[in-house]
């Protein structure tokens, strides 16, 4: 993600900030320009045409809406179909965490310039979100995080760090985050939009990822019954990706978005790596390009690999787990390249 600045004093501010910590100005994010604007009435630079999205008053959004827009929600919040019952106190904090992740996702999708609405003549409806808790009133119902027909459902419990870490350990996942869920589930949405609607893409997809028509429940059952020791690393970015070709695509897609967002951050920080090695050719990189505008996937991946080694080394210095607990095999590289090129053709 890019580095934002306070328009009043130029101090750097985070994407989620509503206030500049240096000069005290009130700030909001403007999706259409992808920058922070001032909303202080007394500042010469403040834009009088905008107000906060109504979810700002729930501490769940800092995006701006035009004052003359009849819709009170910003373009990110307007994708919500269901939000949790906020009269239950523990729902509020969890929902706010989901919104942080979702807003970062929507930022990437804006950068990618992809249409989130239903297209004419398409079987795929527009993108929407249900954030559900299995506690609603006295009733208990099972909520599964997943995707169906444009609708992404996220189980509110995923925003509970203890719960998420428990699941992560239980299923031996090296990486499980809220933003990872959002990226994964949108992968299913864009598969329908980019791949399923295009015969040529679909056959390329099947050649690389496998047959998407294979029975979903059977494939997942086989995956959960599989004995430990299955060698998935060669072909897949994660073990879960090996469960079904559509899960493989969604995992690869999510991974692609991780790479893009992180490299964009590196670009805005002007990161350069010149490691002190006898031969550093393959481990050097310079973030001198915005990955969102880069057509050549090789350039992206050539910058990415040295960076992952550097950030993992930094984390290890802090006694933390690897920031990037993945290995990209040749096969996975081809899949990521396919995601990049398919998406590039699809972008507006
Ligand atoms: Zn400021
Ligand atoms: Zn909003
Ligand atoms: Zn999935």
GROMACS .gro file of C-alpha atoms and ligand atoms in nm:
model
  351
    1UNK     CA    1   0.000   0.000   0.000
    2UNK     CA    2   0.115   0.354  -0.065
    3UNK     CA    3   0.222   0.595   0.209
    4UNK     CA    4  -0.039   0.857   0.281
    5UNK     CA    5   0.031   1.210   0.396
    6UNK     CA    6  -0.160   1.471   0.588
    7UNK     CA    7  -0.252   1.735   0.327
    8UNK     CA    8  -0.210   2.008   0.589
    9UNK     CA    9   0.140   1.935   0.723
   10UNK     CA   10   0.268   1.646   0.504
   11UNK     CA   11   0.321   1.418   0.802
   12UNK     CA   12   0.289   1.051   0.699
   13UNK     CA   13  -0.034   0.889   0.815
   14UNK     CA   14  -0.166   0.536   0.805
   15UNK     CA   15  -0.449   0.431   0.581
   16UNK     CA   16  -0.677   0.382   0.884
   17UNK     CA   17  -0.604   0.722   1.046
   18UNK     CA   18  -0.883   0.972   1.108
   19UNK     CA   19  -0.648   1.225   1.265
   20UNK     CA   20  -0.301   1.359   1.189
   21UNK     CA   21  -0.090   1.293   1.497
   22UNK     CA   22   0.131   1.593   1.421
   23UNK     CA   23  -0.108   1.880   1.345
   24UNK     CA   24  -0.438   1.737   1.472
   25UNK     CA   25  -0.629   1.774   1.143
   26UNK     CA   26  -0.924   1.543   1.080
   27UNK     CA   27  -0.859   1.320   0.783
   28UNK     CA   28  -1.056   1.087   0.563
   29UNK     CA   29  -0.971   0.860   0.273
   30UNK     CA   30  -1.110   0.941  -0.067
   31UNK     CA   31  -1.143   0.623  -0.272
   32UNK     CA   32  -1.185   0.796  -0.607
   33UNK     CA   33  -0.848   0.972  -0.571
   34UNK     CA   34  -0.688   0.714  -0.342
   35UNK     CA   35  -0.559   0.978  -0.108
   36UNK     CA   36  -0.623   1.136   0.229
   37UNK     CA   37  -0.819   1.458   0.236
   38UNK     CA   38  -0.879   1.711   0.513
   39UNK     CA   39  -1.222   1.753   0.654
   40UNK     CA   40  -1.151   2.030   0.904
   41UNK     CA   41  -1.392   2.314   0.839
   42UNK     CA   42  -1.136   2.575   0.942
   43UNK     CA   43  -0.857   2.464   0.713
   44UNK     CA   44  -0.807   2.634   0.377
   45UNK     CA   45  -0.728   2.298   0.223
   46UNK     CA   46  -1.037   2.122   0.358
   47UNK     CA   47  -1.274   1.998   0.093
   48UNK     CA   48  -1.630   2.113   0.169
   49UNK     CA   49  -1.785   1.862  -0.071
   50UNK     CA   50  -1.724   1.553   0.139
   51UNK     CA   51  -1.840   1.397   0.463
   52UNK     CA   52  -1.754   1.077   0.642
   53UNK     CA   53  -1.914   0.747   0.550
   54UNK     CA   54  -2.182   0.672   0.810
   55UNK     CA   55  -1.979   0.377   0.943
   56UNK     CA   56  -1.728   0.634   1.068
   57UNK     CA   57  -1.964   0.685   1.363
   58UNK     CA   58  -1.917   0.316   1.453
   59UNK     CA   59  -1.537   0.353   1.429
   60UNK     CA   60  -1.548   0.116   1.136
   61UNK     CA   61  -1.455   0.341   0.843
   62UNK     CA   62  -1.259   0.656   0.758
   63UNK     CA   63  -1.362   0.685   0.393
   64UNK     CA   64  -1.537   0.987   0.247
   65UNK     CA   65  -1.863   1.024   0.059
   66UNK     CA   66  -1.978   1.322  -0.146
   67UNK     CA   67  -2.223   1.534   0.050
   68UNK     CA   68  -2.470   1.530  -0.239
   69UNK     CA   69  -2.454   1.150  -0.267
   70UNK     CA   70  -2.783   1.002  -0.144
   71UNK     CA   71  -2.600   0.689  -0.025
   72UNK     CA   72  -2.456   0.735   0.322
   73UNK     CA   73  -2.199   0.460   0.292
   74UNK     CA   74  -1.868   0.474   0.107
   75UNK     CA   75  -1.789   0.241  -0.181
   76UNK     CA   76  -1.621  -0.009   0.056
   77UNK     CA   77  -1.903  -0.016   0.314
   78UNK     CA   78  -2.171  -0.018   0.049
   79UNK     CA   79  -2.059  -0.373  -0.041
   80UNK     CA   80  -2.189  -0.497   0.297
   81UNK     CA   81  -2.514  -0.687   0.272
   82UNK     CA   82  -2.522  -0.795   0.637
   83UNK     CA   83  -2.326  -0.669   0.934
   84UNK     CA   84  -2.341  -0.828   1.279
   85UNK     CA   85  -2.589  -0.722   1.545
   86UNK     CA   86  -2.403  -0.430   1.703
   87UNK     CA   87  -2.623  -0.432   2.014
   88UNK     CA   88  -2.410  -0.730   2.125
   89UNK     CA   89  -2.097  -0.562   2.266
   90UNK     CA   90  -1.843  -0.826   2.159
   91UNK     CA   91  -1.959  -0.802   1.800
   92UNK     CA   92  -1.850  -0.441   1.767
   93UNK     CA   93  -1.475  -0.487   1.807
   94UNK     CA   94  -1.469  -0.795   1.587
   95UNK     CA   95  -1.664  -0.624   1.311
   96UNK     CA   96  -1.426  -0.326   1.323
   97UNK     CA   97  -1.134  -0.563   1.266
   98UNK     CA   98  -1.311  -0.719   0.968
   99UNK     CA   99  -1.367  -0.372   0.826
  100UNK     CA  100  -0.997  -0.286   0.853
  101UNK     CA  101  -0.911  -0.594   0.647
  102UNK     CA  102  -1.196  -0.537   0.400
  103UNK     CA  103  -1.101  -0.174   0.340
  104UNK     CA  104  -0.745  -0.281   0.259
  105UNK     CA  105  -0.884  -0.538   0.019
  106UNK     CA  106  -1.105  -0.279  -0.153
  107UNK     CA  107  -0.807  -0.044  -0.179
  108UNK     CA  108  -0.619  -0.316  -0.376
  109UNK     CA  109  -0.919  -0.381  -0.597
  110UNK     CA  110  -0.941  -0.008  -0.674
  111UNK     CA  111  -0.573  -0.012  -0.763
  112UNK     CA  112  -0.633  -0.308  -0.991
  113UNK     CA  113  -0.916  -0.116  -1.154
  114UNK     CA  114  -1.157  -0.409  -1.161
  115UNK     CA  115  -1.532  -0.374  -1.177
  116UNK     CA  116  -1.708  -0.499  -0.863
  117UNK     CA  117  -2.056  -0.467  -1.005
  118UNK     CA  118  -2.252  -0.721  -1.202
  119UNK     CA  119  -2.167  -0.696  -1.570
  120UNK     CA  120  -2.428  -0.711  -1.843
  121UNK     CA  121  -2.489  -1.062  -1.978
  122UNK     CA  122  -2.284  -1.212  -1.697
  123UNK     CA  123  -2.395  -1.492  -1.468
  124UNK     CA  124  -2.191  -1.336  -1.186
  125UNK     CA  125  -2.371  -1.084  -0.964
  126UNK     CA  126  -2.186  -0.792  -0.802
  127UNK     CA  127  -1.961  -0.845  -0.503
  128UNK     CA  128  -2.122  -0.835  -0.157
  129UNK     CA  129  -2.036  -0.929   0.201
  130UNK     CA  130  -2.217  -1.097   0.487
  131UNK     CA  131  -2.044  -1.070   0.824
  132UNK     CA  132  -2.217  -1.324   1.042
  133UNK     CA  133  -2.192  -1.445   1.397
  134UNK     CA  134  -2.320  -1.784   1.505
  135UNK     CA  135  -2.462  -1.618   1.817
  136UNK     CA  136  -2.772  -1.433   1.715
  137UNK     CA  137  -3.019  -1.382   1.997
  138UNK     CA  138  -3.068  -1.719   2.166
  139UNK     CA  139  -3.009  -1.908   1.847
  140UNK     CA  140  -2.694  -2.088   1.746
  141UNK     CA  141  -2.628  -2.147   1.385
  142UNK     CA  142  -2.317  -2.262   1.212
  143UNK     CA  143  -2.148  -1.994   1.002
  144UNK     CA  144  -1.900  -2.099   0.737
  145UNK     CA  145  -1.660  -1.850   0.584
  146UNK     CA  146  -1.698  -1.892   0.211
  147UNK     CA  147  -1.815  -1.771  -0.126
  148UNK     CA  148  -2.133  -1.824  -0.327
  149UNK     CA  149  -2.263  -1.629  -0.627
  150UNK     CA  150  -2.094  -1.297  -0.560
  151UNK     CA  151  -2.156  -1.315  -0.187
  152UNK     CA  152  -1.864  -1.351   0.053
  153UNK     CA  153  -1.954  -1.473   0.401
  154UNK     CA  154  -1.707  -1.414   0.681
  155UNK     CA  155  -1.751  -1.576   1.021
  156UNK     CA  156  -1.710  -1.304   1.282
  157UNK     CA  157  -1.507  -1.543   1.499
  158UNK     CA  158  -1.220  -1.511   1.252
  159UNK     CA  159  -1.168  -1.165   1.402
  160UNK     CA  160  -1.102  -1.327   1.740
  161UNK     CA  161  -0.724  -1.361   1.751
  162UNK     CA  162  -0.726  -1.654   1.994
  163UNK     CA  163  -0.979  -1.847   1.787
  164UNK     CA  164  -0.794  -1.777   1.462
  165UNK     CA  165  -0.460  -1.878   1.609
  166UNK     CA  166  -0.616  -2.198   1.748
  167UNK     CA  167  -0.747  -2.291   1.402
  168UNK     CA  168  -0.415  -2.197   1.244
  169UNK     CA  169  -0.228  -2.437   1.476
  170UNK     CA  170  -0.490  -2.708   1.453
  171UNK     CA  171  -0.470  -2.723   1.075
  172UNK     CA  172  -0.093  -2.657   1.071
  173UNK     CA  173  -0.133  -2.346   0.862
  174UNK     CA  174   0.177  -2.125   0.864
  175UNK     CA  175  -0.030  -1.821   0.770
  176UNK     CA  176  -0.386  -1.731   0.862
  177UNK     CA  177  -0.497  -1.368   0.870
  178UNK     CA  178  -0.815  -1.171   0.819
  179UNK     CA  179  -0.687  -1.006   0.506
  180UNK     CA  180  -0.588  -1.349   0.379
  181UNK     CA  181  -0.951  -1.462   0.410
  182UNK     CA  182  -1.079  -1.162   0.221
  183UNK     CA  183  -0.825  -1.206  -0.055
  184UNK     CA  184  -0.895  -1.578  -0.083
  185UNK     CA  185  -1.272  -1.540  -0.107
  186UNK     CA  186  -1.251  -1.267  -0.371
  187UNK     CA  187  -1.041  -1.515  -0.568
  188UNK     CA  188  -1.354  -1.728  -0.612
  189UNK     CA  189  -1.545  -1.421  -0.730
  190UNK     CA  190  -1.286  -1.323  -0.987
  191UNK     CA  191  -1.248  -1.681  -1.107
  192UNK     CA  192  -1.612  -1.668  -1.211
  193UNK     CA  193  -1.567  -1.328  -1.375
  194UNK     CA  194  -1.231  -1.372  -1.545
  195UNK     CA  195  -1.197  -1.744  -1.611
  196UNK     CA  196  -1.536  -1.913  -1.620
  197UNK     CA  197  -1.677  -1.664  -1.869
  198UNK     CA  198  -1.393  -1.712  -2.117
  199UNK     CA  199  -1.346  -2.049  -2.294
  200UNK     CA  200  -0.983  -1.992  -2.379
  201UNK     CA  201  -0.897  -1.889  -2.024
  202UNK     CA  202  -1.092  -2.183  -1.888
  203UNK     CA  203  -0.892  -2.435  -2.086
  204UNK     CA  204  -0.564  -2.270  -1.985
  205UNK     CA  205  -0.686  -2.278  -1.625
  206UNK     CA  206  -0.767  -2.650  -1.643
  207UNK     CA  207  -0.428  -2.727  -1.787
  208UNK     CA  208  -0.252  -2.546  -1.500
  209UNK     CA  209  -0.482  -2.601  -1.203
  210UNK     CA  210  -0.687  -2.910  -1.293
  211UNK     CA  211  -1.052  -2.987  -1.354
  212UNK     CA  212  -1.278  -2.739  -1.173
  213UNK     CA  213  -1.584  -2.957  -1.232
  214UNK     CA  214  -1.465  -3.232  -0.996
  215UNK     CA  215  -1.702  -3.291  -0.706
  216UNK     CA  216  -1.633  -3.030  -0.440
  217UNK     CA  217  -1.751  -3.217  -0.133
  218UNK     CA  218  -1.572  -3.535  -0.231
  219UNK     CA  219  -1.249  -3.344  -0.297
  220UNK     CA  220  -1.265  -3.168   0.040
  221UNK     CA  221  -1.347  -3.490   0.219
  222UNK     CA  222  -1.049  -3.661   0.056
  223UNK     CA  223  -0.834  -3.365   0.154
  224UNK     CA  224  -0.936  -3.383   0.521
  225UNK     CA  225  -0.890  -3.762   0.529
  226UNK     CA  226  -0.550  -3.749   0.365
  227UNK     CA  227  -0.258  -3.882   0.564
  228UNK     CA  228   0.020  -3.654   0.680
  229UNK     CA  229   0.326  -3.647   0.460
  230UNK     CA  230   0.156  -3.572   0.128
  231UNK     CA  231   0.406  -3.375  -0.079
  232UNK     CA  232   0.208  -3.071  -0.187
  233UNK     CA  233   0.493  -2.816  -0.185
  234UNK     CA  234   0.596  -2.881  -0.542
  235UNK     CA  235   0.267  -2.791  -0.700
  236UNK     CA  236   0.081  -2.570  -0.455
  237UNK     CA  237   0.132  -2.247  -0.264
  238UNK     CA  238  -0.035  -2.395   0.045
  239UNK     CA  239  -0.155  -2.734   0.158
  240UNK     CA  240  -0.516  -2.620   0.139
  241UNK     CA  241  -0.462  -2.528  -0.227
  242UNK     CA  242  -0.421  -2.901  -0.296
  243UNK     CA  243  -0.782  -2.973  -0.194
  244UNK     CA  244  -0.952  -2.868  -0.521
  245UNK     CA  245  -0.851  -2.673  -0.836
  246UNK     CA  246  -1.082  -2.384  -0.737
  247UNK     CA  247  -0.923  -2.365  -0.392
  248UNK     CA  248  -0.584  -2.374  -0.560
  249UNK     CA  249  -0.685  -2.074  -0.772
  250UNK     CA  250  -0.823  -1.885  -0.469
  251UNK     CA  251  -0.507  -1.951  -0.268
  252UNK     CA  252  -0.288  -1.847  -0.561
  253UNK     CA  253  -0.499  -1.535  -0.618
  254UNK     CA  254  -0.474  -1.440  -0.249
  255UNK     CA  255  -0.102  -1.488  -0.267
  256UNK     CA  256  -0.079  -1.270  -0.573
  257UNK     CA  257  -0.257  -0.989  -0.383
  258UNK     CA  258  -0.015  -1.033  -0.091
  259UNK     CA  259   0.274  -0.985  -0.330
  260UNK     CA  260   0.122  -0.682  -0.501
  261UNK     CA  261   0.033  -0.499  -0.181
  262UNK     CA  262   0.369  -0.567  -0.020
  263UNK     CA  263   0.566  -0.464  -0.329
  264UNK     CA  264   0.363  -0.147  -0.355
  265UNK     CA  265   0.462  -0.068   0.004
  266UNK     CA  266   0.827  -0.137  -0.083
  267UNK     CA  267   0.793   0.093  -0.385
  268UNK     CA  268   0.658   0.382  -0.177
  269UNK     CA  269   0.937   0.337   0.075
  270UNK     CA  270   1.193   0.323  -0.206
  271UNK     CA  271   1.334  -0.001  -0.075
  272UNK     CA  272   1.658  -0.119  -0.229
  273UNK     CA  273   1.844  -0.437  -0.133
  274UNK     CA  274   2.210  -0.484  -0.201
  275UNK     CA  275   2.307  -0.762   0.037
  276UNK     CA  276   2.667  -0.802   0.139
  277UNK     CA  277   2.721  -1.138  -0.026
  278UNK     CA  278   3.011  -1.261  -0.241
  279UNK     CA  279   2.771  -1.278  -0.531
  280UNK     CA  280   2.456  -1.076  -0.471
  281UNK     CA  281   2.313  -1.063  -0.823
  282UNK     CA  282   2.013  -1.286  -0.751
  283UNK     CA  283   1.948  -1.135  -0.407
  284UNK     CA  284   1.947  -0.768  -0.503
  285UNK     CA  285   1.638  -0.567  -0.582
  286UNK     CA  286   1.524  -0.214  -0.630
  287UNK     CA  287   1.160  -0.115  -0.574
  288UNK     CA  288   1.162   0.139  -0.852
  289UNK     CA  289   0.827   0.042  -1.004
  290UNK     CA  290   0.465   0.034  -0.895
  291UNK     CA  291   0.364  -0.334  -0.927
  292UNK     CA  292   0.004  -0.237  -1.001
  293UNK     CA  293   0.111  -0.082  -1.329
  294UNK     CA  294   0.372  -0.343  -1.420
  295UNK     CA  295   0.277  -0.575  -1.703
  296UNK     CA  296   0.588  -0.794  -1.691
  297UNK     CA  297   0.541  -1.056  -1.421
  298UNK     CA  298   0.910  -1.144  -1.423
  299UNK     CA  299   0.994  -0.798  -1.295
  300UNK     CA  300   0.751  -0.845  -1.008
  301UNK     CA  301   0.879  -1.185  -0.904
  302UNK     CA  302   1.246  -1.088  -0.944
  303UNK     CA  303   1.189  -0.809  -0.692
  304UNK     CA  304   0.977  -1.024  -0.467
  305UNK     CA  305   1.206  -1.315  -0.393
  306UNK     CA  306   1.502  -1.118  -0.252
  307UNK     CA  307   1.261  -0.914  -0.042
  308UNK     CA  308   1.107  -1.217   0.121
  309UNK     CA  309   1.450  -1.335   0.228
  310UNK     CA  310   1.527  -0.994   0.378
  311UNK     CA  311   1.197  -0.956   0.566
  312UNK     CA  312   1.219  -1.309   0.704
  313UNK     CA  313   1.570  -1.235   0.828
  314UNK     CA  314   1.445  -0.918   0.999
  315UNK     CA  315   1.163  -1.109   1.168
  316UNK     CA  316   1.406  -1.376   1.287
  317UNK     CA  317   1.620  -1.100   1.440
  318UNK     CA  318   1.314  -1.000   1.642
  319UNK     CA  319   1.246  -1.360   1.744
  320UNK     CA  320   0.926  -1.368   1.542
  321UNK     CA  321   0.797  -1.623   1.294
  322UNK     CA  322   0.883  -1.568   0.932
  323UNK     CA  323   0.681  -1.285   0.782
  324UNK     CA  324   0.668  -1.488   0.464
  325UNK     CA  325   0.632  -1.858   0.544
  326UNK     CA  326   0.606  -1.973   0.183
  327UNK     CA  327   0.823  -2.122  -0.087
  328UNK     CA  328   0.740  -2.053  -0.450
  329UNK     CA  329   0.808  -2.355  -0.670
  330UNK     CA  330   0.834  -2.342  -1.049
  331UNK     CA  331   0.476  -2.468  -1.084
  332UNK     CA  332   0.341  -2.211  -0.840
  333UNK     CA  333   0.531  -1.942  -1.027
  334UNK     CA  334   0.349  -2.039  -1.347
  335UNK     CA  335   0.016  -2.022  -1.167
  336UNK     CA  336   0.092  -1.677  -1.025
  337UNK     CA  337   0.195  -1.560  -1.370
  338UNK     CA  338  -0.134  -1.688  -1.509
  339UNK     CA  339  -0.326  -1.492  -1.243
  340UNK     CA  340  -0.127  -1.179  -1.325
  341UNK     CA  341  -0.172  -1.204  -1.700
  342UNK     CA  342  -0.540  -1.302  -1.686
  343UNK     CA  343  -0.611  -1.016  -1.450
  344UNK     CA  344  -0.410  -0.769  -1.656
  345UNK     CA  345  -0.621  -0.847  -1.964
  346UNK     CA  346  -0.939  -0.817  -1.759
  347UNK     CA  347  -0.864  -0.482  -1.594
  348UNK     CA  348  -1.060  -0.178  -1.705
  349LIG    ZN1  349  -0.099   1.706   0.977
  350LIG    ZN1  350  -1.730   0.332   0.475
  351LIG    ZN1  351  -1.210  -2.111  -0.098
   0.00000   0.00000   0.00000
